[in-house]
mmCIF file of C-alpha atoms in Angstrom:
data_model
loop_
_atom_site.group_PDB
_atom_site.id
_atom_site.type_symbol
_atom_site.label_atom_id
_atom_site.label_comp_id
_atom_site.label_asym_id
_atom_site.label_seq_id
_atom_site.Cartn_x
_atom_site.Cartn_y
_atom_site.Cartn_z
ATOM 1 C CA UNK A 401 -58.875 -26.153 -28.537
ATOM 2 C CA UNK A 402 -56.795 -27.235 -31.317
ATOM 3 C CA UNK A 403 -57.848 -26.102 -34.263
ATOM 4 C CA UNK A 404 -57.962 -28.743 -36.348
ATOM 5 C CA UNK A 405 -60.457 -30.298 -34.690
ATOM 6 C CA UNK A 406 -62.704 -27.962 -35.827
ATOM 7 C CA UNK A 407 -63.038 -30.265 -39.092
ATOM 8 C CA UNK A 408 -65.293 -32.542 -37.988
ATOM 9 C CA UNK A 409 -67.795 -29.999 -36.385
ATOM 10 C CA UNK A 410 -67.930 -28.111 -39.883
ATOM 11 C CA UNK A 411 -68.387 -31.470 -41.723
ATOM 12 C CA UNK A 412 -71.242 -32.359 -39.882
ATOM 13 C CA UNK A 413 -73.106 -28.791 -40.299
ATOM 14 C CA UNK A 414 -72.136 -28.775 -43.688
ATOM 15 C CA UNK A 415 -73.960 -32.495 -43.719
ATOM 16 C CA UNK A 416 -77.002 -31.781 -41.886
ATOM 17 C CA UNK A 417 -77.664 -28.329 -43.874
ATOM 18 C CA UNK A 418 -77.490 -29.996 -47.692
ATOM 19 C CA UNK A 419 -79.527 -33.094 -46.296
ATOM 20 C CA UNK A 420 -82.217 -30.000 -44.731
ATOM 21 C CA UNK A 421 -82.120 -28.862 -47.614
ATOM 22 C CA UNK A 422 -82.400 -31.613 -50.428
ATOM 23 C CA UNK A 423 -85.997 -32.636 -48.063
ATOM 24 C CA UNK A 424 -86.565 -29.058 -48.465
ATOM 25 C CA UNK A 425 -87.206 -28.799 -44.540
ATOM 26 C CA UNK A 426 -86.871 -25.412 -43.950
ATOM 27 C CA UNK A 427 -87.887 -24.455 -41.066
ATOM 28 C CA UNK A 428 -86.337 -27.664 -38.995
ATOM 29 C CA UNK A 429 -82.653 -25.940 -40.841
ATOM 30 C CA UNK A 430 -83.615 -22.800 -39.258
ATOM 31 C CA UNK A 431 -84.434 -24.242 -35.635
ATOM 32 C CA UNK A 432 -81.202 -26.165 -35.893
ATOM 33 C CA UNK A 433 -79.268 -23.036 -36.971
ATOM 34 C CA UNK A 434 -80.825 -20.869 -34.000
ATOM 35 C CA UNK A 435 -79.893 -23.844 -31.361
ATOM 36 C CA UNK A 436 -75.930 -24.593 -32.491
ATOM 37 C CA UNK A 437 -75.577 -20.662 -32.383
ATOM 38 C CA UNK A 438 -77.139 -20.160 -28.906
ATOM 39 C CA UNK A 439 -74.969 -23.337 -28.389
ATOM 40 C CA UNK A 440 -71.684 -21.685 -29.709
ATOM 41 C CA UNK A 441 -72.295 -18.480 -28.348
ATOM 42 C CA UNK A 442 -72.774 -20.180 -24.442
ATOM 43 C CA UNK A 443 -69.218 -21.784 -25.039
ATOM 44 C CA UNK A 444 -67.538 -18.345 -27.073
ATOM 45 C CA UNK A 445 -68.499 -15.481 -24.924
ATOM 46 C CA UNK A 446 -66.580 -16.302 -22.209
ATOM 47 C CA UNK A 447 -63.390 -16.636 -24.701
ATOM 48 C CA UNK A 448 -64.500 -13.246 -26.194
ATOM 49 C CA UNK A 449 -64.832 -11.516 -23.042
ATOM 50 C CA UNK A 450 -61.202 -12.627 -22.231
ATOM 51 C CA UNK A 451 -59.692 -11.194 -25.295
ATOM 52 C CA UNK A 452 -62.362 -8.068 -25.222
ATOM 53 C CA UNK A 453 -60.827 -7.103 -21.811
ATOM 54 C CA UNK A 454 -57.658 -7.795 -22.460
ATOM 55 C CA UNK A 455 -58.025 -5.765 -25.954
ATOM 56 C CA UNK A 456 -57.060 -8.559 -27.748
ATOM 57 C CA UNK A 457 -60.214 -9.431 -29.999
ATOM 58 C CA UNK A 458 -58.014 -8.073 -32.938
ATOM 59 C CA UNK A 459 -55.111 -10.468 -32.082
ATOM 60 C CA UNK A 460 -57.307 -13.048 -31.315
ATOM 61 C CA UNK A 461 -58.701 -12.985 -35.010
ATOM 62 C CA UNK A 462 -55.752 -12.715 -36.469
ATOM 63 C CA UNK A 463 -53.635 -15.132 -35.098
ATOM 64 C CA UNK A 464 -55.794 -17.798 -34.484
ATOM 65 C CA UNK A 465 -57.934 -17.564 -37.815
ATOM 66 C CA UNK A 466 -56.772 -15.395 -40.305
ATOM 67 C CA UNK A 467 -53.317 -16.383 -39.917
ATOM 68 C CA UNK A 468 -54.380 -20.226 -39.583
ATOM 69 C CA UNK A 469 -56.778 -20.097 -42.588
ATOM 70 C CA UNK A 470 -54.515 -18.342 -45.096
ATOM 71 C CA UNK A 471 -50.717 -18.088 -43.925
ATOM 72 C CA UNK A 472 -50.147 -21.980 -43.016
ATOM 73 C CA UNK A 473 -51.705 -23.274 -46.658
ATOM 74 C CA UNK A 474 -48.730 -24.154 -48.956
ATOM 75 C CA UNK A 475 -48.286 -22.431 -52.463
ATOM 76 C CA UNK A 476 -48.837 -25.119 -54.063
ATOM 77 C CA UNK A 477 -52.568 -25.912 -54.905
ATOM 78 C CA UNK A 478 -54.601 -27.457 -52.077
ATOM 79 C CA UNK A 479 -55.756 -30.293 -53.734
ATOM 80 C CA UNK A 480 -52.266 -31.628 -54.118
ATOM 81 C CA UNK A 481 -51.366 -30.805 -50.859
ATOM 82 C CA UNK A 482 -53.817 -33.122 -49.517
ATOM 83 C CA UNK A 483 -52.981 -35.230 -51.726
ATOM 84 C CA UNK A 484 -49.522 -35.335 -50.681
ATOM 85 C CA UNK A 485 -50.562 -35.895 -47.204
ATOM 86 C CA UNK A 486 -52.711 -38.721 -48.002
ATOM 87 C CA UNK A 487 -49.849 -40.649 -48.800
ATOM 88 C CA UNK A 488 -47.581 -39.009 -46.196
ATOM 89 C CA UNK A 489 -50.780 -40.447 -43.764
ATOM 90 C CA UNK A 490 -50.725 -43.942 -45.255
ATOM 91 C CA UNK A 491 -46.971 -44.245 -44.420
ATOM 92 C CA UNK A 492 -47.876 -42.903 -40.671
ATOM 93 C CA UNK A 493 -50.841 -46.160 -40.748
ATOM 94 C CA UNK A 494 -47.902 -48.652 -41.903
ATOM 95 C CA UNK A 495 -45.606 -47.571 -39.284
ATOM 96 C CA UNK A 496 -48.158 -47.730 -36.543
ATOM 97 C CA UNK A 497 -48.052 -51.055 -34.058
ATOM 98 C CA UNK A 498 -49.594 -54.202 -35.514
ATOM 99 C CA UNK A 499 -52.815 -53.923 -33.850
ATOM 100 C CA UNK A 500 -53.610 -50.111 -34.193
ATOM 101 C CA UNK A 501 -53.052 -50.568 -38.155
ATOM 102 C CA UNK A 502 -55.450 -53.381 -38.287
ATOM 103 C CA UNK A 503 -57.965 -51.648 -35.890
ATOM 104 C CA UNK A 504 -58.106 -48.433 -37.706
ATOM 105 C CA UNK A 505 -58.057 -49.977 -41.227
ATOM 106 C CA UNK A 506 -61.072 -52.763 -39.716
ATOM 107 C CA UNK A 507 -62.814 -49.515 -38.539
ATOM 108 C CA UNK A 508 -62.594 -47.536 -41.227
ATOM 109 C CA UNK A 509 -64.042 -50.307 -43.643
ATOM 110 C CA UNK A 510 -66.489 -51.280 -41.689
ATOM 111 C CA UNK A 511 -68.156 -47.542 -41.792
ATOM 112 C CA UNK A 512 -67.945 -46.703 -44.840
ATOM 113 C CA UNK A 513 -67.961 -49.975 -46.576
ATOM 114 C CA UNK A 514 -70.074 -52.584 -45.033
ATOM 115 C CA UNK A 515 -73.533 -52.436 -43.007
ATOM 116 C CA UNK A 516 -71.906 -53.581 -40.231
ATOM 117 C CA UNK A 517 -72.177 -50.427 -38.225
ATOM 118 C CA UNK A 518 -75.351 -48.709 -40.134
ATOM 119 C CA UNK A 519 -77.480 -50.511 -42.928
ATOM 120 C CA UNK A 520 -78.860 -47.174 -43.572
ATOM 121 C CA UNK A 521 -76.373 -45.505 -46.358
ATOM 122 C CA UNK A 522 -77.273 -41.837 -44.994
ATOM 123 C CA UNK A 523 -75.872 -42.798 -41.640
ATOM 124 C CA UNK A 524 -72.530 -44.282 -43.862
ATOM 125 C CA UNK A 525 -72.507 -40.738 -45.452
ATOM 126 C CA UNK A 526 -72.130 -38.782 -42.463
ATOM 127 C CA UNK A 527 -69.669 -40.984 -41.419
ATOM 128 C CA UNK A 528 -67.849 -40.991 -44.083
ATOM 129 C CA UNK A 529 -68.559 -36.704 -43.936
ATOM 130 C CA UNK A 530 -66.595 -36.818 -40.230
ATOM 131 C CA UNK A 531 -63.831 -38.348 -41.546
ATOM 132 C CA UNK A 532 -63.061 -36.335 -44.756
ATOM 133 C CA UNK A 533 -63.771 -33.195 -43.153
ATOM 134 C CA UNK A 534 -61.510 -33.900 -40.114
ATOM 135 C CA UNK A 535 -58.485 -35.212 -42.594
ATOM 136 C CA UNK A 536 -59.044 -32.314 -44.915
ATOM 137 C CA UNK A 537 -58.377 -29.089 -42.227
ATOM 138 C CA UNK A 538 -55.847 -31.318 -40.350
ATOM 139 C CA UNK A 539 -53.720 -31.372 -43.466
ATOM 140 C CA UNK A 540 -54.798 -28.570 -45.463
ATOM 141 C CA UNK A 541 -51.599 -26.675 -44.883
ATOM 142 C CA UNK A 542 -49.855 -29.843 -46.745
ATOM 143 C CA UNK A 543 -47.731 -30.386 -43.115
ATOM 144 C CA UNK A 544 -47.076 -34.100 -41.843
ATOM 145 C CA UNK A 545 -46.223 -33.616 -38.153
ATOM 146 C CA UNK A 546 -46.390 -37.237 -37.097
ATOM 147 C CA UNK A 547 -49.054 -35.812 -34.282
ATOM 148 C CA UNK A 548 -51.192 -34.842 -37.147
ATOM 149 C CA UNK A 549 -52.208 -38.783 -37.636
ATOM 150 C CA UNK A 550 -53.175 -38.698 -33.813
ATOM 151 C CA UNK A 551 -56.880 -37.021 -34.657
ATOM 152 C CA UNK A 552 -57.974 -39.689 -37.065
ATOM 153 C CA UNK A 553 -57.420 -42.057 -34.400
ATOM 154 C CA UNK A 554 -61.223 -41.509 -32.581
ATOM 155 C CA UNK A 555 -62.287 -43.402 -35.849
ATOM 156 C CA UNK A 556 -60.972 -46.973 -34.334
ATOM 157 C CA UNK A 557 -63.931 -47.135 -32.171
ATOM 158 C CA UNK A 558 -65.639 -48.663 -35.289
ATOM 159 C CA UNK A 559 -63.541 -51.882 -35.399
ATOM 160 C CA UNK A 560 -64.970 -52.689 -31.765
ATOM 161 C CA UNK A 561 -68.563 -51.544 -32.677
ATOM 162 C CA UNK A 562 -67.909 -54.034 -35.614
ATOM 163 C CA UNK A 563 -67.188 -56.061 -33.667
ATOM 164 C CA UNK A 564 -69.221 -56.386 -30.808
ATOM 165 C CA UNK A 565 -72.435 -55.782 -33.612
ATOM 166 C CA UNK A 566 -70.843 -59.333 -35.631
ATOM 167 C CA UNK A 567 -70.992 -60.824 -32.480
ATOM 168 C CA UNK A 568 -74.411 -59.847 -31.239
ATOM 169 C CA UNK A 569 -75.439 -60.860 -34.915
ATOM 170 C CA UNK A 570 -74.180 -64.056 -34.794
ATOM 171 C CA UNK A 571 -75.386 -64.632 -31.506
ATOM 172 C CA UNK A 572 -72.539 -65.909 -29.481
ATOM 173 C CA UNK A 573 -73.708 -66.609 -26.424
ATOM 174 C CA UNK A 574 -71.054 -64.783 -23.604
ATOM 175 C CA UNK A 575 -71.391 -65.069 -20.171
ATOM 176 C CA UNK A 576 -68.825 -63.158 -18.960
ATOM 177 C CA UNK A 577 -69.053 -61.478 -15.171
ATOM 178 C CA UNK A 578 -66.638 -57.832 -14.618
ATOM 179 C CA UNK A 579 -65.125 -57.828 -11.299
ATOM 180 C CA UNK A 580 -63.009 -55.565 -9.827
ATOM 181 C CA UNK A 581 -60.335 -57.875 -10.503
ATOM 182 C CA UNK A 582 -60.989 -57.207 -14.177
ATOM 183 C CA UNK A 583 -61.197 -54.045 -14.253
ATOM 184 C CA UNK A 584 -57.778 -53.373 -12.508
ATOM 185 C CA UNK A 585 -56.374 -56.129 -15.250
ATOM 186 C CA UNK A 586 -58.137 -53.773 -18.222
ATOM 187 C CA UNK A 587 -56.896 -50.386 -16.861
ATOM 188 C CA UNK A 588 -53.139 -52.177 -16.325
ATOM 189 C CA UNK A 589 -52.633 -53.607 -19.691
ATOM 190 C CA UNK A 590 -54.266 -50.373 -21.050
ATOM 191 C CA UNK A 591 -51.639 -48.574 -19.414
ATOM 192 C CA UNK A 592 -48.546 -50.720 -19.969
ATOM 193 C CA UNK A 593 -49.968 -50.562 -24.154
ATOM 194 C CA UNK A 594 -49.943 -46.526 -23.886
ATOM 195 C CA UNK A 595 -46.040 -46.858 -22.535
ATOM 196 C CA UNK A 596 -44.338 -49.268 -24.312
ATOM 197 C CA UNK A 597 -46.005 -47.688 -27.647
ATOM 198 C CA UNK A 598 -44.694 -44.154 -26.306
ATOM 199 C CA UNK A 599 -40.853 -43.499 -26.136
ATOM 200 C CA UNK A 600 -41.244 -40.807 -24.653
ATOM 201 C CA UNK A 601 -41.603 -42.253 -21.204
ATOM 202 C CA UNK A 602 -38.028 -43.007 -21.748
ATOM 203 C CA UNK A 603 -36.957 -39.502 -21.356
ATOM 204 C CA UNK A 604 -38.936 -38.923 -18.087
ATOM 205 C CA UNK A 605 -38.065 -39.161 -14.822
ATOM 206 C CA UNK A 606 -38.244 -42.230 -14.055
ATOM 207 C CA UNK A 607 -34.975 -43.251 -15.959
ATOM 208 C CA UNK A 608 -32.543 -40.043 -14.160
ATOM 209 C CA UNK A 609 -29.952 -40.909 -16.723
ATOM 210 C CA UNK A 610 -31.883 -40.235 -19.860
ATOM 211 C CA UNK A 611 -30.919 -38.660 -23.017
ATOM 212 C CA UNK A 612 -32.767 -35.537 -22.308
ATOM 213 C CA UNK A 613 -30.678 -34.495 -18.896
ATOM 214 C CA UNK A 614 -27.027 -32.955 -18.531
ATOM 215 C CA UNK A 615 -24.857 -34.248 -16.416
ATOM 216 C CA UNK A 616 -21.418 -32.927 -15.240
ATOM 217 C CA UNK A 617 -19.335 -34.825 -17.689
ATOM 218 C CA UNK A 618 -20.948 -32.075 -20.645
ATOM 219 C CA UNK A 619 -19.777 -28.723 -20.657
ATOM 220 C CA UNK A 620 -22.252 -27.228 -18.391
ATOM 221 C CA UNK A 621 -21.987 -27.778 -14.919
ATOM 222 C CA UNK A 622 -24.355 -29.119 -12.774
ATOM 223 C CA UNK A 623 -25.314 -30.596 -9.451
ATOM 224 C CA UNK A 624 -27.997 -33.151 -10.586
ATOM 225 C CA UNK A 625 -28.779 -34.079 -14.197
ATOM 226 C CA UNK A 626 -31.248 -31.542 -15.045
ATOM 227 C CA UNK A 627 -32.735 -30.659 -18.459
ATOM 228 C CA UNK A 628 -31.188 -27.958 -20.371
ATOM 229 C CA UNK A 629 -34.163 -26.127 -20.275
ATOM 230 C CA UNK A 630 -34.142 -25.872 -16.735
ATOM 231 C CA UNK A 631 -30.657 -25.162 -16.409
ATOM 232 C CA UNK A 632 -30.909 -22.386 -19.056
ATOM 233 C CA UNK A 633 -34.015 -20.870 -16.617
ATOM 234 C CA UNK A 634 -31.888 -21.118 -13.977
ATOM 235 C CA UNK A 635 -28.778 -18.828 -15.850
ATOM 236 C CA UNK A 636 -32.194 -16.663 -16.500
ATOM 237 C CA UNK A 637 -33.614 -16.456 -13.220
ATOM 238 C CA UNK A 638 -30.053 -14.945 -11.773
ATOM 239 C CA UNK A 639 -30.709 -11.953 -13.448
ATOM 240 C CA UNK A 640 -33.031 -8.696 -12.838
ATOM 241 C CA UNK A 641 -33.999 -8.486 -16.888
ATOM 242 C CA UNK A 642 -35.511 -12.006 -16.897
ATOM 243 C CA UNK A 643 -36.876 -11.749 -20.394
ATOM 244 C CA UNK A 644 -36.218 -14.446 -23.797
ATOM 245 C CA UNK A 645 -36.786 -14.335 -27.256
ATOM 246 C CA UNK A 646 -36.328 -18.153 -29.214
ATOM 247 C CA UNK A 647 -35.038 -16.637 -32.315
ATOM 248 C CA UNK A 648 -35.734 -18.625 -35.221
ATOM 249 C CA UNK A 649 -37.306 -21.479 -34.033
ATOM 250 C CA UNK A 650 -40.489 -23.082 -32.043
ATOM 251 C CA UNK A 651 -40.511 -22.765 -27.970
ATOM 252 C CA UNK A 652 -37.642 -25.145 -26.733
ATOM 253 C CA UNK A 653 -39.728 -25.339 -23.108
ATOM 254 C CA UNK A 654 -37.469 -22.753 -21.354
ATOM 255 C CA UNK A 655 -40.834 -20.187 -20.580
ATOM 256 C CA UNK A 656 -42.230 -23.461 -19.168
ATOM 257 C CA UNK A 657 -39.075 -24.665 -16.908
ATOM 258 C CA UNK A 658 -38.480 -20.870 -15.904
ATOM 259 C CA UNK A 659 -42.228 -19.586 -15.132
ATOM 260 C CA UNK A 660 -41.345 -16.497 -17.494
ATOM 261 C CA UNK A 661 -44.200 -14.971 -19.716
ATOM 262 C CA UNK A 662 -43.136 -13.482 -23.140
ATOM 263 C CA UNK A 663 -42.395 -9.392 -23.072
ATOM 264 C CA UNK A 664 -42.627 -9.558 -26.886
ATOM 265 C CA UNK A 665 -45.016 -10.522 -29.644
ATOM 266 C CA UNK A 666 -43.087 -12.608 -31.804
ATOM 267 C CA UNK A 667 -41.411 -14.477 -28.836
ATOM 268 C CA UNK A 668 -40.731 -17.838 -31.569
ATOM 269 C CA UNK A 669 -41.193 -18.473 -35.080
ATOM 270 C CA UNK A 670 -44.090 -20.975 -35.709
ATOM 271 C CA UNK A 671 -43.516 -23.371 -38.429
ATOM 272 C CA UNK A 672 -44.155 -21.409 -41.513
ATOM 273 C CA UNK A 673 -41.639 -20.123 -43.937
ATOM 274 C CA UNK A 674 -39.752 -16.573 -43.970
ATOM 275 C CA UNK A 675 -41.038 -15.844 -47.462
ATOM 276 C CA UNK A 676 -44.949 -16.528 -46.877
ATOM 277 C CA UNK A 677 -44.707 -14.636 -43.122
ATOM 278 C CA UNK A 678 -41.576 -12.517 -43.152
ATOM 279 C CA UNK A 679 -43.287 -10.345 -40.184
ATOM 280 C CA UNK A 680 -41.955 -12.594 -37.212
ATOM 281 C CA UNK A 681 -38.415 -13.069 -38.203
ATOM 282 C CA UNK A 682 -38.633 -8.851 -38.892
ATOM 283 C CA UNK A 683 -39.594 -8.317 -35.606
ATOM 284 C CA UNK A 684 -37.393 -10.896 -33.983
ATOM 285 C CA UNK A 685 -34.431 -8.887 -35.847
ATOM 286 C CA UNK A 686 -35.746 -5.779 -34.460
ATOM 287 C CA UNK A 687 -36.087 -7.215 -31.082
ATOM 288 C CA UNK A 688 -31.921 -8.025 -31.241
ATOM 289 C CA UNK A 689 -31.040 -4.427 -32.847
ATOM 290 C CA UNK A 690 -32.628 -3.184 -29.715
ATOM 291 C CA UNK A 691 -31.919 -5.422 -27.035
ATOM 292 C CA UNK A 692 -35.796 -6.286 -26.052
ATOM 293 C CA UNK A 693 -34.874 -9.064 -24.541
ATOM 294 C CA UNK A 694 -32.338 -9.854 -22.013
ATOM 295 C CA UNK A 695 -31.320 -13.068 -23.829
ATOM 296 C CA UNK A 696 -31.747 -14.738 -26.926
ATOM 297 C CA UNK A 697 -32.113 -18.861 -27.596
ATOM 298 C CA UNK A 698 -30.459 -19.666 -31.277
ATOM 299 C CA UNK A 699 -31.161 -23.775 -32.283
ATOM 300 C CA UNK A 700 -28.726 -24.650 -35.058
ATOM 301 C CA UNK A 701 -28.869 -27.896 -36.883
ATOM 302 C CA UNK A 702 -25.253 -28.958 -37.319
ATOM 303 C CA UNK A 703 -22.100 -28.414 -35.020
ATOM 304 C CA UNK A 704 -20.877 -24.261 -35.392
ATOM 305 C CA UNK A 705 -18.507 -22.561 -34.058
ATOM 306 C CA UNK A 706 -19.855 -20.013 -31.938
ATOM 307 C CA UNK A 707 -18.456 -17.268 -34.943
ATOM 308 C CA UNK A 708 -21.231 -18.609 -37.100
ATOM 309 C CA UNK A 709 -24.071 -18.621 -34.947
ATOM 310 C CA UNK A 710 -27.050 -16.350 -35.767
ATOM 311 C CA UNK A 711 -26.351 -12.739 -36.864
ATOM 312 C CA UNK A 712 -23.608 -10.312 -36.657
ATOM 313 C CA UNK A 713 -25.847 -8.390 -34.798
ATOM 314 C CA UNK A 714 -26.453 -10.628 -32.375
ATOM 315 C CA UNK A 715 -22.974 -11.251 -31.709
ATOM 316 C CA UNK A 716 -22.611 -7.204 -31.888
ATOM 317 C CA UNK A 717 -25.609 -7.123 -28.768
ATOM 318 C CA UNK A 718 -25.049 -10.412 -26.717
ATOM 319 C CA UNK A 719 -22.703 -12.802 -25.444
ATOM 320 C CA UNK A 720 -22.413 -17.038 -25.308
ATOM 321 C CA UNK A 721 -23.231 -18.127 -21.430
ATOM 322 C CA UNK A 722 -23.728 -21.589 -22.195
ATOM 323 C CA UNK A 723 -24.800 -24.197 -25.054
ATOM 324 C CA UNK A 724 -25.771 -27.258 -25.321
ATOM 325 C CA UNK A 725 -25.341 -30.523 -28.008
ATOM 326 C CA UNK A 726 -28.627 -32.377 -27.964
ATOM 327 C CA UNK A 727 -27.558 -35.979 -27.187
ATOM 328 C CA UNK A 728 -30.617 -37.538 -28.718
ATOM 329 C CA UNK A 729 -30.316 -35.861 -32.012
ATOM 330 C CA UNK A 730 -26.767 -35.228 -32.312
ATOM 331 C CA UNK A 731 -27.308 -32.963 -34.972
ATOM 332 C CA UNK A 732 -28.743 -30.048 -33.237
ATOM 333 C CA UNK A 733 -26.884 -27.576 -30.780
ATOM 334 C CA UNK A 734 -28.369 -24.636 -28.446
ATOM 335 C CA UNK A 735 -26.851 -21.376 -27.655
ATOM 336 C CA UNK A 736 -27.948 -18.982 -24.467
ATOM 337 C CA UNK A 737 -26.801 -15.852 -25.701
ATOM 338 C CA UNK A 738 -27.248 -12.545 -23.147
ATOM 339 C CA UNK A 739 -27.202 -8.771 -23.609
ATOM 340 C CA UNK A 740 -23.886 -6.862 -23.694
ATOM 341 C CA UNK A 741 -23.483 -4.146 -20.663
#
């Protein structure tokens, strides 16, 4: 589970316990405490008996909590942070398509601001309680990924119950009968919206002569235009040590393309600055010193010369066996660096 989307789960506890307890309905708070645990726990202990025998219920805390709740939080106070984000968020609603923009703006309004989907002002509150509590722990951290914007998007449902409620008030009479005919028309404009929003479909394959593949004319040679990740598992897969660190930077999709399951911890760096979290890049330096890992992935932003990229060290321990200038970008190159003999 992602998890940010634990935000709107706590807001609606949080909701539910100081509404129990402003009625002073004790006992109901208690019975609804006792059922979301047993509810929790039916859903957890699985999980936890994965990491238990695995012996991993230590990592599992600590990576996916502790390091969550208090690494990824900015310096800087929170409140400005989400601040920040707020604005960063109403840039991300300008530069969504037409319809989206007006749908999720509509939506929004009508919940919170109108009695269009609830008269009753409780129900507005909870609402209201979703949507601050599911903005507030997807941005905490003061990050803008553009994917960020994509959980607040559940909350354009309200612009159709809006409107289908203004209709039904206004009593428009409809007679409308769904054939199958309609339904394949629905689910094929549905689908042709989702693509042409998404340019990423462009660098599928269904266009073989997209940005993301290599071809012959680059300097790596190839049969068929692959992606470099695939052709840098394929260098891997020719030898017996089939083992890869990403050193300094996210997973570029090689593990993926290449089947290969990490041999060390810090196998990437996540997204979180050297002087908050200095353990991973520590480690990854350690990993090079000893030659952990059979070869090493270094992402550099601008054109080097191979002289410049990464550490001495590395250059002491491994050798270039290919690289690769991302066409899209043109700004960022990758090496495939592997041990020395």
């Amino acid at each position: 589970m992602k998890y940010t989307l634990i935000g709107p789960w706590i807001g609606f506890f949080f909701f539910i316990c100081c509404l129990l307890l402003i009625k002073k309905e004790f006992v109901l708070l208690l019975k609804i405490t006792l059922i979301s645990l047993c509810g929790f726990s039916l859903i957890s202990i699985p999980i936890l008996f994965y990491f238990y025998y695995h012996q991993a219920i230590t990592d599992l805390i600590d990576v996916y909590f502790y390091f969550n709740i208090f690494y990824y939080p900015p310096t800087t106070h929170a409140f400005f942070s989400i601040i920040r984000s707020f604005v960063f968020t109403a840039g991300n609603i300008i530069k969504a398509p037409l319809i989206l923009k007006l749908m999720l703006i509509v939506g929004l309004f009508s919940a919170f601001c109108t009695t269009v989907i609830s008269k009753r002002l409780i129900d507005r509150l909870l609402l209201l309680t979703l949507f601050s509590f599911t903005f507030i722990t997807a941005y905490w951290g003061g990050k803008n990924y553009l994917y960020y914007f994509l959980i607040l998007l559940p909350f354009v449902i309200y612009a159709f119950i809006a409107a289908l409620k203004t209709i039904k008030k206004r009593r428009i009479n409809i007679t409308f009968e769904i054939t199958h005919r309609h339904l394949f028309i629905a689910i094929f404009v549905s689908m042709a919206l989702t693509f042409m929003n998404n340019p990423l479909i462009l660098e599928s394959k269904i266009f073989p002569n997209n940005s993301t593949l290599v071809n012959n004319k680059q300097n790596i040679s190839t049969e068929t235009p692959q992606t470099i990740q695939h052709i840098f598992a394929n260098i891997i897969k020719k030898s017996n040590n089939q083992t890869l660190l990403n050193y300094g930077f996210l997973d570029y999709g090689v593990y993926t393309a290449g089947d290969f399951l990490p041999n060390v911890r810090y196998f990437m760096k996540q997204n979180i600055s050297n002087e908050i979290y200095p353990d991973i890049m520590d480690a990854q330096n350690k990993y090079i010193k000893l030659k952990t890992t059979q070869f090493v992935i270094v992402k550099t932003k601008h054109p080097l010369k191979e002289k410049d990229v990464g550490t001495a060290l590395l250059h002491k321990n491994y050798q270039l066996v290919a690289d690769y200038s991302d066409k899209k970008t043109e700004t960022v190159h990758y090496w495939l660096f592997e041990s020395k003999k």
